[in-house]
């Protein structure tokens, strides 16, 4: 029949469907896990910070303790449970970075993983020889984030 209005809508028409409220369900966000940096990446990161933020210093890297202390053999008490005993400077962990001015060492920045700074004898020897030489010494744990502002602030404090 022509001209007769349909009293119904077929199922394919959008108005034929009951109104549905769209429910927003966010997709689960997977946490971004930052991969650990390699030793070389940490050194590059710190090198750039030192060069940009502390241009008044020249930087030496991977400096043997003997370069600053000579081939010393001094007594220190590194552990509470041990009396003073002799430790050779050559046994110390090389300093990751030495900041210098006018050819003289002004401070030491050490990088290490885990609790190496507090328990590894090589790091303890390096720290004791820096102390003996009157050099400010600071360490950074490479399992931490070490955000730029934090690193710069600690180094500035060490040098003042």
GROMACS .gro file of C-alpha atoms in nm:
model
  160
    1UNK     CA    1   0.000   0.000   0.000
    2UNK     CA    2   0.130   0.335  -0.099
    3UNK     CA    3   0.118   0.623   0.147
    4UNK     CA    4   0.050   0.406   0.450
    5UNK     CA    5   0.279   0.484   0.740
    6UNK     CA    6   0.446   0.200   0.913
    7UNK     CA    7   0.346   0.175   1.274
    8UNK     CA    8   0.656  -0.018   1.351
    9UNK     CA    9   1.022   0.001   1.274
   10UNK     CA   10   1.213  -0.298   1.168
   11UNK     CA   11   1.499  -0.414   1.386
   12UNK     CA   12   1.764  -0.268   1.158
   13UNK     CA   13   1.658   0.092   1.225
   14UNK     CA   14   1.860   0.267   1.502
   15UNK     CA   15   1.551   0.391   1.683
   16UNK     CA   16   1.421   0.040   1.706
   17UNK     CA   17   1.691  -0.053   1.955
   18UNK     CA   18   1.638   0.032   2.321
   19UNK     CA   19   1.864   0.310   2.444
   20UNK     CA   20   2.176   0.167   2.597
   21UNK     CA   21   2.404   0.360   2.821
   22UNK     CA   22   2.762   0.323   2.722
   23UNK     CA   23   2.966   0.216   3.017
   24UNK     CA   24   3.327   0.331   3.014
   25UNK     CA   25   3.560   0.067   3.136
   26UNK     CA   26   3.921   0.173   3.116
   27UNK     CA   27   4.161  -0.080   2.981
   28UNK     CA   28   4.404  -0.195   3.243
   29UNK     CA   29   4.721   0.006   3.218
   30UNK     CA   30   5.029  -0.202   3.238
   31UNK     CA   31   5.289  -0.039   3.458
   32UNK     CA   32   5.587   0.084   3.268
   33UNK     CA   33   5.883  -0.097   3.404
   34UNK     CA   34   6.200   0.088   3.336
   35UNK     CA   35   6.478  -0.149   3.253
   36UNK     CA   36   6.789  -0.121   3.458
   37UNK     CA   37   7.066   0.088   3.314
   38UNK     CA   38   7.398  -0.072   3.238
   39UNK     CA   39   7.717   0.046   3.404
   40UNK     CA   40   7.811   0.227   3.082
   41UNK     CA   41   7.472   0.401   3.069
   42UNK     CA   42   7.507   0.519   3.430
   43UNK     CA   43   7.856   0.650   3.361
   44UNK     CA   44   7.731   0.836   3.053
   45UNK     CA   45   7.442   0.984   3.254
   46UNK     CA   46   7.669   1.107   3.535
   47UNK     CA   47   7.940   1.227   3.295
   48UNK     CA   48   7.687   1.449   3.118
   49UNK     CA   49   7.560   1.590   3.448
   50UNK     CA   50   7.912   1.664   3.570
   51UNK     CA   51   8.016   1.833   3.244
   52UNK     CA   52   7.702   2.048   3.217
   53UNK     CA   53   7.638   2.132   3.583
   54UNK     CA   54   7.997   2.159   3.704
   55UNK     CA   55   8.191   2.311   3.413
   56UNK     CA   56   8.448   2.466   3.647
   57UNK     CA   57   8.588   2.118   3.712
   58UNK     CA   58   8.773   1.885   3.483
   59UNK     CA   59   8.669   1.523   3.516
   60UNK     CA   60   8.885   1.213   3.533
   61UNK     CA   61   8.721   0.874   3.512
   62UNK     CA   62   8.799   0.532   3.651
   63UNK     CA   63   9.089   0.670   3.854
   64UNK     CA   64   9.291   0.415   4.051
   65UNK     CA   65   9.323   0.499   4.419
   66UNK     CA   66   9.702   0.486   4.374
   67UNK     CA   67   9.684   0.782   4.131
   68UNK     CA   68   9.580   0.999   4.426
   69UNK     CA   69   9.725   0.822   4.729
   70UNK     CA   70  10.032   0.658   4.580
   71UNK     CA   71  10.120   0.302   4.670
   72UNK     CA   72  10.029   0.352   5.034
   73UNK     CA   73   9.977   0.077   5.287
   74UNK     CA   74   9.788   0.232   5.578
   75UNK     CA   75   9.594   0.100   5.874
   76UNK     CA   76   9.221   0.159   5.898
   77UNK     CA   77   8.935   0.004   6.086
   78UNK     CA   78   8.694  -0.071   5.803
   79UNK     CA   79   8.478  -0.313   5.998
   80UNK     CA   80   8.368  -0.291   6.362
   81UNK     CA   81   8.453  -0.653   6.421
   82UNK     CA   82   8.811  -0.616   6.304
   83UNK     CA   83   9.084  -0.416   6.470
   84UNK     CA   84   9.293  -0.183   6.259
   85UNK     CA   85   9.471  -0.364   5.984
   86UNK     CA   86   9.676  -0.252   5.686
   87UNK     CA   87   9.509  -0.197   5.351
   88UNK     CA   88   9.696  -0.117   5.035
   89UNK     CA   89   9.569   0.168   4.820
   90UNK     CA   90   9.598  -0.055   4.514
   91UNK     CA   91   9.323  -0.275   4.659
   92UNK     CA   92   9.072   0.009   4.645
   93UNK     CA   93   8.790   0.035   4.392
   94UNK     CA   94   8.891   0.287   4.124
   95UNK     CA   95   8.712   0.619   4.168
   96UNK     CA   96   8.435   0.646   3.910
   97UNK     CA   97   8.483   1.023   3.873
   98UNK     CA   98   8.736   1.262   4.022
   99UNK     CA   99   8.657   1.632   3.990
  100UNK     CA  100   8.967   1.848   3.959
  101UNK     CA  101   9.052   2.217   3.952
  102UNK     CA  102   9.393   2.354   3.864
  103UNK     CA  103   9.527   1.998   3.842
  104UNK     CA  104   9.422   1.913   4.199
  105UNK     CA  105   9.154   1.665   4.302
  106UNK     CA  106   8.859   1.841   4.467
  107UNK     CA  107   8.606   1.561   4.508
  108UNK     CA  108   8.519   1.200   4.430
  109UNK     CA  109   8.192   1.065   4.287
  110UNK     CA  110   8.148   0.690   4.311
  111UNK     CA  111   7.884   0.472   4.148
  112UNK     CA  112   7.800   0.128   4.276
  113UNK     CA  113   7.524  -0.128   4.286
  114UNK     CA  114   7.360  -0.282   4.588
  115UNK     CA  115   7.524  -0.206   4.917
  116UNK     CA  116   7.871  -0.215   4.769
  117UNK     CA  117   7.960   0.121   4.922
  118UNK     CA  118   7.885   0.001   5.272
  119UNK     CA  119   8.019  -0.353   5.269
  120UNK     CA  120   8.255  -0.419   4.980
  121UNK     CA  121   8.612  -0.385   5.101
  122UNK     CA  122   8.727  -0.228   4.773
  123UNK     CA  123   8.482   0.062   4.813
  124UNK     CA  124   8.564   0.100   5.182
  125UNK     CA  125   8.936   0.122   5.105
  126UNK     CA  126   8.873   0.382   4.833
  127UNK     CA  127   8.660   0.590   5.071
  128UNK     CA  128   8.917   0.573   5.350
  129UNK     CA  129   9.196   0.689   5.122
  130UNK     CA  130   8.979   0.977   4.997
  131UNK     CA  131   8.913   1.072   5.360
  132UNK     CA  132   9.284   1.051   5.439
  133UNK     CA  133   9.354   1.285   5.145
  134UNK     CA  134   9.085   1.528   5.265
  135UNK     CA  135   8.873   1.475   4.954
  136UNK     CA  136   8.495   1.502   4.969
  137UNK     CA  137   8.355   1.163   4.870
  138UNK     CA  138   8.001   1.088   4.762
  139UNK     CA  139   7.843   0.768   4.638
  140UNK     CA  140   7.533   0.693   4.435
  141UNK     CA  141   7.354   0.360   4.425
  142UNK     CA  142   7.282   0.262   4.067
  143UNK     CA  143   6.969   0.065   4.157
  144UNK     CA  144   6.806   0.397   4.254
  145UNK     CA  145   6.653   0.645   4.009
  146UNK     CA  146   6.912   0.920   4.070
  147UNK     CA  147   6.704   1.196   3.919
  148UNK     CA  148   6.909   1.485   3.786
  149UNK     CA  149   6.806   1.742   4.050
  150UNK     CA  150   6.888   1.498   4.328
  151UNK     CA  151   7.231   1.419   4.182
  152UNK     CA  152   7.320   1.785   4.124
  153UNK     CA  153   7.203   1.887   4.471
  154UNK     CA  154   7.406   1.620   4.648
  155UNK     CA  155   7.722   1.694   4.449
  156UNK     CA  156   7.689   2.071   4.509
  157UNK     CA  157   7.648   2.007   4.880
  158UNK     CA  158   7.953   1.779   4.878
  159UNK     CA  159   8.171   2.040   4.707
  160UNK     CA  160   8.071   2.326   4.940
   0.00000   0.00000   0.00000
